[in-house]
mmCIF file of C-alpha atoms in Angstrom:
data_model
loop_
_atom_site.group_PDB
_atom_site.id
_atom_site.type_symbol
_atom_site.label_atom_id
_atom_site.label_comp_id
_atom_site.label_asym_id
_atom_site.label_seq_id
_atom_site.Cartn_x
_atom_site.Cartn_y
_atom_site.Cartn_z
ATOM 1 C CA MET A 1 -0.701 3.648 30.193
ATOM 2 C CA ARG A 2 -3.678 5.909 29.611
ATOM 3 C CA ALA A 3 -3.559 8.639 27.035
ATOM 4 C CA ILE A 4 -3.936 12.238 28.241
ATOM 5 C CA HIS A 5 -7.173 13.435 26.670
ATOM 6 C CA HIS A 6 -7.761 16.969 25.638
ATOM 7 C CA HIS A 7 -9.673 18.469 22.766
ATOM 8 C CA PRO A 8 -6.682 18.308 20.330
ATOM 9 C CA ILE A 9 -6.510 14.532 20.792
ATOM 10 C CA TYR A 10 -10.158 14.130 19.825
ATOM 11 C CA LYS A 11 -9.496 16.400 16.872
ATOM 12 C CA ARG A 12 -6.690 14.044 15.828
ATOM 13 C CA PHE A 13 -9.060 11.108 16.239
ATOM 14 C CA TYR A 14 -11.698 12.680 13.998
ATOM 15 C CA GLY A 15 -9.025 13.486 11.443
ATOM 16 C CA LEU A 16 -7.636 9.958 11.585
ATOM 17 C CA SER A 17 -11.158 8.583 11.132
ATOM 18 C CA PHE A 18 -11.645 10.657 7.988
ATOM 19 C CA LEU A 19 -8.239 9.584 6.684
ATOM 20 C CA GLY A 20 -9.293 5.977 7.279
ATOM 21 C CA PHE A 21 -12.441 6.532 5.229
ATOM 22 C CA LEU A 22 -10.459 8.181 2.431
ATOM 23 C CA PHE A 23 -7.895 5.393 2.471
ATOM 24 C CA GLY A 24 -10.752 2.878 2.268
ATOM 25 C CA VAL A 25 -12.089 4.575 -0.869
ATOM 26 C CA ILE A 26 -8.630 4.470 -2.469
ATOM 27 C CA TYR A 27 -8.136 0.850 -1.465
ATOM 28 C CA GLY A 28 -11.569 -0.051 -2.829
ATOM 29 C CA ILE A 29 -10.794 1.566 -6.172
ATOM 30 C CA PHE A 30 -7.561 -0.385 -6.490
ATOM 31 C CA SER A 31 -9.154 -3.647 -5.327
ATOM 32 C CA LEU A 32 -11.652 -3.626 -8.204
ATOM 33 C CA THR A 33 -9.542 -2.070 -10.949
ATOM 34 C CA LEU A 34 -6.248 -3.933 -10.511
ATOM 35 C CA PRO A 35 -7.625 -7.440 -11.231
ATOM 36 C CA LEU A 36 -9.460 -6.118 -14.286
ATOM 37 C CA LEU A 37 -6.314 -4.411 -15.561
ATOM 38 C CA ALA A 38 -4.259 -7.543 -14.911
ATOM 39 C CA GLU A 39 -6.781 -9.724 -16.743
ATOM 40 C CA HIS A 40 -6.684 -7.285 -19.649
ATOM 41 C CA GLU A 41 -2.878 -7.317 -19.833
ATOM 42 C CA LEU A 42 -2.165 -10.971 -18.957
ATOM 43 C CA SER A 43 -4.047 -13.886 -20.476
ATOM 44 C CA ASN A 44 -2.587 -16.574 -18.182
ATOM 45 C CA VAL A 45 -4.874 -16.957 -15.144
ATOM 46 C CA ALA A 46 -2.324 -18.995 -13.166
ATOM 47 C CA LEU A 47 0.200 -16.244 -13.702
ATOM 48 C CA LEU A 48 -2.222 -13.710 -12.227
ATOM 49 C CA GLY A 49 -2.250 -15.570 -8.922
ATOM 50 C CA VAL A 50 1.529 -15.612 -8.756
ATOM 51 C CA ILE A 51 1.761 -11.920 -9.615
ATOM 52 C CA PHE A 52 -0.669 -10.887 -6.878
ATOM 53 C CA ALA A 53 1.081 -13.170 -4.355
ATOM 54 C CA LEU A 54 4.566 -11.742 -4.921
ATOM 55 C CA PRO A 55 3.898 -8.285 -3.409
ATOM 56 C CA GLU A 56 2.421 -9.911 -0.298
ATOM 57 C CA LEU A 57 5.603 -11.929 0.157
ATOM 58 C CA VAL A 58 7.612 -8.737 -0.133
ATOM 59 C CA GLY A 59 5.318 -7.216 2.489
ATOM 60 C CA VAL A 60 6.150 -10.047 4.908
ATOM 61 C CA LEU A 61 9.762 -8.890 4.848
ATOM 62 C CA LEU A 62 9.019 -5.155 4.984
ATOM 63 C CA ASP A 63 6.254 -4.886 7.612
ATOM 64 C CA VAL A 64 8.580 -4.918 10.631
ATOM 65 C CA PRO A 65 11.134 -2.441 9.217
ATOM 66 C CA LEU A 66 8.321 -0.133 8.111
ATOM 67 C CA GLY A 67 7.021 -0.066 11.669
ATOM 68 C CA GLY A 68 10.457 0.716 13.060
ATOM 69 C CA PHE A 69 11.026 3.334 10.388
ATOM 70 C CA ALA A 70 7.695 5.033 11.163
ATOM 71 C CA ASN A 71 8.601 5.247 14.853
ATOM 72 C CA ARG A 72 11.775 7.154 14.085
ATOM 73 C CA PHE A 73 10.746 9.140 11.010
ATOM 74 C CA GLY A 74 7.362 10.035 12.501
ATOM 75 C CA ARG A 75 3.887 8.654 11.898
ATOM 76 C CA ARG A 76 2.620 11.837 10.240
ATOM 77 C CA HIS A 77 5.559 11.992 7.840
ATOM 78 C CA THR A 78 5.214 8.301 6.968
ATOM 79 C CA ILE A 79 1.484 8.629 6.275
ATOM 80 C CA PHE A 80 2.147 11.722 4.169
ATOM 81 C CA TYR A 81 4.666 9.911 1.987
ATOM 82 C CA SER A 82 2.414 6.863 1.751
ATOM 83 C CA GLY A 83 -0.129 9.123 0.032
ATOM 84 C CA ILE A 84 2.562 10.313 -2.368
ATOM 85 C CA LEU A 85 3.608 6.725 -3.087
ATOM 86 C CA LEU A 86 -0.002 5.677 -3.671
ATOM 87 C CA ALA A 87 -0.420 8.552 -6.130
ATOM 88 C CA LEU A 88 2.724 7.486 -7.997
ATOM 89 C CA SER A 89 1.464 3.893 -8.059
ATOM 90 C CA ALA A 90 -1.877 4.986 -9.520
ATOM 91 C CA ALA A 91 -0.092 7.007 -12.202
ATOM 92 C CA GLY A 92 2.157 4.040 -12.965
ATOM 93 C CA PHE A 93 -0.797 1.695 -13.452
ATOM 94 C CA ALA A 94 -2.539 4.223 -15.705
ATOM 95 C CA LEU A 95 0.465 5.178 -17.836
ATOM 96 C CA PHE A 96 2.555 1.978 -18.008
ATOM 97 C CA PRO A 97 0.281 -1.094 -18.208
ATOM 98 C CA HIS A 98 2.969 -3.415 -19.622
ATOM 99 C CA PRO A 99 3.188 -6.811 -17.860
ATOM 100 C CA LEU A 100 6.638 -6.459 -16.283
ATOM 101 C CA VAL A 101 6.083 -2.826 -15.303
ATOM 102 C CA PHE A 102 2.722 -3.859 -13.865
ATOM 103 C CA LEU A 103 4.449 -6.331 -11.529
ATOM 104 C CA LEU A 104 7.032 -3.786 -10.376
ATOM 105 C CA THR A 105 4.350 -1.156 -9.783
ATOM 106 C CA LEU A 106 2.278 -3.702 -7.862
ATOM 107 C CA ILE A 107 5.179 -4.287 -5.447
ATOM 108 C CA PHE A 108 5.619 -0.523 -5.119
ATOM 109 C CA TYR A 109 1.888 -0.209 -4.422
ATOM 110 C CA GLU A 110 2.039 -2.856 -1.675
ATOM 111 C CA ILE A 111 4.809 -0.918 0.082
ATOM 112 C CA ALA A 112 2.743 2.272 -0.177
ATOM 113 C CA MET A 113 -0.293 0.554 1.357
ATOM 114 C CA GLN A 114 1.681 -0.764 4.315
ATOM 115 C CA ALA A 115 3.305 2.645 4.775
ATOM 116 C CA TYR A 116 -0.170 3.969 5.609
ATOM 117 C CA ILE A 117 -1.653 1.043 7.543
ATOM 118 C CA ILE A 118 1.177 0.540 10.042
ATOM 119 C CA PRO A 119 1.638 4.162 11.226
ATOM 120 C CA ALA A 120 -2.127 4.800 11.140
ATOM 121 C CA ASP A 121 -2.696 1.865 13.502
ATOM 122 C CA ALA A 122 0.106 3.141 15.734
ATOM 123 C CA GLU A 123 -1.425 6.634 15.762
ATOM 124 C CA LEU A 124 -4.797 5.198 16.762
ATOM 125 C CA MET A 125 -3.198 3.270 19.624
ATOM 126 C CA ALA A 126 -1.380 6.404 20.789
ATOM 127 C CA ILE A 127 -4.500 8.579 21.056
ATOM 128 C CA SER A 128 -7.038 5.971 22.229
ATOM 129 C CA PRO A 129 -8.076 5.945 25.913
ATOM 130 C CA SER A 130 -7.671 2.604 27.644
ATOM 131 C CA ARG A 131 -11.400 2.308 28.435
ATOM 132 C CA ARG A 132 -12.544 3.351 24.953
ATOM 133 C CA SER A 133 -9.896 1.761 22.757
ATOM 134 C CA GLY A 134 -12.375 -0.784 21.385
ATOM 135 C CA LYS A 135 -14.911 1.922 20.546
ATOM 136 C CA PHE A 136 -12.289 4.138 18.920
ATOM 137 C CA ASN A 137 -10.958 1.227 16.887
ATOM 138 C CA GLY A 138 -14.487 0.245 15.857
ATOM 139 C CA ILE A 139 -15.264 3.754 14.595
ATOM 140 C CA VAL A 140 -12.075 3.985 12.539
ATOM 141 C CA GLU A 141 -12.464 0.479 11.108
ATOM 142 C CA GLY A 142 -16.143 1.080 10.381
ATOM 143 C CA LEU A 143 -15.394 4.228 8.398
ATOM 144 C CA HIS A 144 -12.583 2.443 6.595
ATOM 145 C CA ASN A 145 -14.932 -0.391 5.616
ATOM 146 C CA PHE A 146 -17.542 2.116 4.479
ATOM 147 C CA GLY A 147 -14.956 3.788 2.266
ATOM 148 C CA PHE A 148 -13.890 0.384 0.984
ATOM 149 C CA SER A 149 -17.490 -0.257 -0.104
ATOM 150 C CA VAL A 150 -17.801 3.159 -1.764
ATOM 151 C CA GLY A 151 -14.556 2.839 -3.750
ATOM 152 C CA PRO A 152 -15.579 -0.085 -5.988
ATOM 153 C CA ILE A 153 -18.943 1.545 -6.736
ATOM 154 C CA ILE A 154 -17.232 4.698 -7.983
ATOM 155 C CA ALA A 155 -14.630 2.663 -9.860
ATOM 156 C CA GLY A 156 -17.355 0.627 -11.560
ATOM 157 C CA PHE A 157 -18.947 3.728 -13.055
ATOM 158 C CA LEU A 158 -15.562 5.037 -14.214
ATOM 159 C CA ILE A 159 -14.430 1.720 -15.713
ATOM 160 C CA ALA A 160 -17.466 1.837 -18.006
ATOM 161 C CA ARG A 161 -15.772 4.803 -19.671
ATOM 162 C CA SER A 162 -12.108 3.822 -19.429
ATOM 163 C CA ILE A 163 -9.955 1.469 -17.350
ATOM 164 C CA GLU A 164 -7.541 4.337 -16.638
ATOM 165 C CA TYR A 165 -10.110 6.698 -15.098
ATOM 166 C CA PRO A 166 -10.279 4.975 -11.671
ATOM 167 C CA PHE A 167 -6.506 5.180 -11.363
ATOM 168 C CA TRP A 168 -6.538 8.913 -11.989
ATOM 169 C CA LEU A 169 -9.233 9.329 -9.350
ATOM 170 C CA ALA A 170 -7.076 7.288 -6.954
ATOM 171 C CA PHE A 171 -4.177 9.572 -7.895
ATOM 172 C CA VAL A 172 -6.122 12.685 -6.852
ATOM 173 C CA LEU A 173 -7.494 11.094 -3.669
ATOM 174 C CA SER A 174 -4.020 9.883 -2.672
ATOM 175 C CA LEU A 175 -2.634 13.404 -2.959
ATOM 176 C CA LEU A 176 -5.604 14.613 -0.899
ATOM 177 C CA LEU A 177 -4.794 11.952 1.705
ATOM 178 C CA ALA A 178 -1.202 13.170 1.876
ATOM 179 C CA GLY A 179 -2.249 16.795 2.273
ATOM 180 C CA LEU A 180 -4.887 16.116 4.927
ATOM 181 C CA SER A 181 -2.445 14.046 6.976
ATOM 182 C CA PHE A 182 -0.456 17.226 7.613
ATOM 183 C CA ARG A 183 -3.677 19.051 8.450
ATOM 184 C CA PHE A 184 -5.092 16.546 10.945
ATOM 185 C CA LEU A 185 -2.083 14.787 12.506
ATOM 186 C CA ARG A 186 0.479 16.295 14.831
ATOM 187 C CA PRO A 187 4.216 15.782 14.306
ATOM 188 C CA GLU A 188 6.157 13.829 16.908
ATOM 189 C CA ALA A 189 8.790 15.771 18.800
ATOM 190 C CA SER A 190 11.232 12.864 18.508
ATOM 191 C CA ALA A 191 10.952 12.501 14.719
ATOM 192 C CA GLU A 192 14.262 12.038 12.926
ATOM 193 C CA PRO A 193 15.324 12.994 9.393
ATOM 194 C CA PHE A 194 14.698 10.420 6.683
ATOM 195 C CA THR A 195 18.345 9.432 6.212
ATOM 196 C CA ALA A 196 18.947 9.110 9.957
ATOM 197 C CA ALA A 197 15.856 6.906 10.373
ATOM 198 C CA VAL A 198 16.926 4.609 7.537
ATOM 199 C CA GLU A 199 20.512 4.414 8.796
ATOM 200 C CA HIS A 200 19.430 3.569 12.341
ATOM 201 C CA LEU A 201 17.019 0.925 11.076
ATOM 202 C CA TRP A 202 19.618 -0.713 8.866
ATOM 203 C CA ARG A 203 22.568 -0.662 11.277
ATOM 204 C CA ARG A 204 21.242 -0.593 14.837
ATOM 205 C CA ASP A 205 17.678 -1.864 15.013
ATOM 206 C CA ARG A 206 17.918 -5.289 16.648
ATOM 207 C CA ILE A 207 14.265 -6.127 16.016
ATOM 208 C CA PHE A 208 14.731 -5.519 12.294
ATOM 209 C CA ARG A 209 17.857 -7.680 12.178
ATOM 210 C CA SER A 210 16.119 -10.390 14.202
ATOM 211 C CA SER A 211 13.158 -10.329 11.824
ATOM 212 C CA ILE A 212 15.520 -10.872 8.885
ATOM 213 C CA SER A 213 17.072 -13.859 10.667
ATOM 214 C CA GLU A 214 13.655 -15.291 11.488
ATOM 215 C CA PHE A 215 12.552 -14.744 7.912
ATOM 216 C CA LEU A 216 15.536 -16.769 6.712
ATOM 217 C CA GLU A 217 15.107 -19.506 9.332
ATOM 218 C CA LEU A 218 11.439 -20.032 8.493
ATOM 219 C CA GLY A 219 12.307 -20.556 4.862
ATOM 220 C CA PHE A 220 10.305 -17.697 3.400
ATOM 221 C CA VAL A 221 13.174 -16.914 1.056
ATOM 222 C CA GLY A 222 12.787 -20.374 -0.418
ATOM 223 C CA MET A 223 9.048 -19.777 -0.772
ATOM 224 C CA PHE A 224 9.708 -16.445 -2.474
ATOM 225 C CA THR A 225 12.195 -18.101 -4.835
ATOM 226 C CA THR A 226 9.613 -20.756 -5.678
ATOM 227 C CA PHE A 227 7.000 -18.154 -6.527
ATOM 228 C CA LEU A 228 9.542 -16.268 -8.619
ATOM 229 C CA PHE A 229 10.416 -19.471 -10.480
ATOM 230 C CA LEU A 230 6.738 -20.199 -11.133
ATOM 231 C CA PHE A 231 6.279 -16.606 -12.228
ATOM 232 C CA LEU A 232 9.025 -16.950 -14.847
ATOM 233 C CA ARG A 233 7.906 -20.414 -15.929
ATOM 234 C CA SER A 234 4.234 -19.507 -16.312
ATOM 235 C CA GLY A 235 4.963 -17.646 -19.526
ATOM 236 C CA GLY A 236 5.837 -20.859 -21.390
ATOM 237 C CA GLY A 237 9.284 -21.437 -19.910
ATOM 238 C CA SER A 238 11.038 -18.391 -21.336
ATOM 239 C CA LEU A 239 10.849 -14.666 -21.760
ATOM 240 C CA HIS A 240 8.971 -15.204 -25.006
ATOM 241 C CA PHE A 241 5.700 -14.699 -23.121
ATOM 242 C CA TRP A 242 6.790 -11.282 -21.902
ATOM 243 C CA SER A 243 8.041 -10.124 -25.273
ATOM 244 C CA ARG A 244 4.863 -11.401 -26.913
ATOM 245 C CA SER A 245 2.662 -9.614 -24.348
ATOM 246 C CA ILE A 246 4.551 -6.358 -24.701
ATOM 247 C CA LEU A 247 4.528 -6.526 -28.504
ATOM 248 C CA THR A 248 0.808 -7.301 -28.492
ATOM 249 C CA HIS A 249 0.162 -4.307 -26.256
ATOM 250 C CA SER A 250 2.300 -2.074 -28.484
ATOM 251 C CA ASP A 251 0.506 -3.217 -31.646
ATOM 252 C CA SER A 252 -2.902 -2.589 -30.095
ATOM 253 C CA ALA A 253 -1.812 0.863 -28.959
ATOM 254 C CA VAL A 254 -0.601 1.752 -32.459
ATOM 255 C CA SER A 255 -3.792 0.468 -34.088
#
């Protein structure tokens, strides 16, 4: 089915392209700063790999329901709240760099990232003409990649002053992303309230329920449990590692 093309659709495309660039900058800032923060807070290199793998495993379970939720709640609303969630994640990394809180915020951050990527891709598909879909996709992806290259450069200059500065910049840019999404994107006429979208997804969405069954059948829960076990064992076999890390961080903050 071909999209009906008028000037407002091209305006939405230009807006979506700019949002993709801005999201790339934010993503680039996080991609450089998060490993440095993790290395600063956690001395166990093997544990770092497990920590960064856990959010991706959570994303495997949440990608399909996020797509279904965005269809009912509305792509513009979902992108708006993804910006808010990214801002909260940036503030969490800057204010609460303790090891356990870092892991929880990292999972929260992964959900926020997917809450932008999935509806943004759907919005691009909705406004792209059939004969120019490749060109439209190339422009958006190119601007996103350009932003992703700019983000680490900016973060590098800010990290020289303080590890928290890039997160506060990501905080501001994420709020800007949320605000501009309401400026550039049009609301869907069929959008439902938040509670109704969640209720429908949980109780009636067959694709979501099928994805849960497939997730269980493929054994990803066992894989997740294995990673969680390794995560707990990597600290020396007990919670002593966590208490030691937190106490070390507290002592350094006091000194």
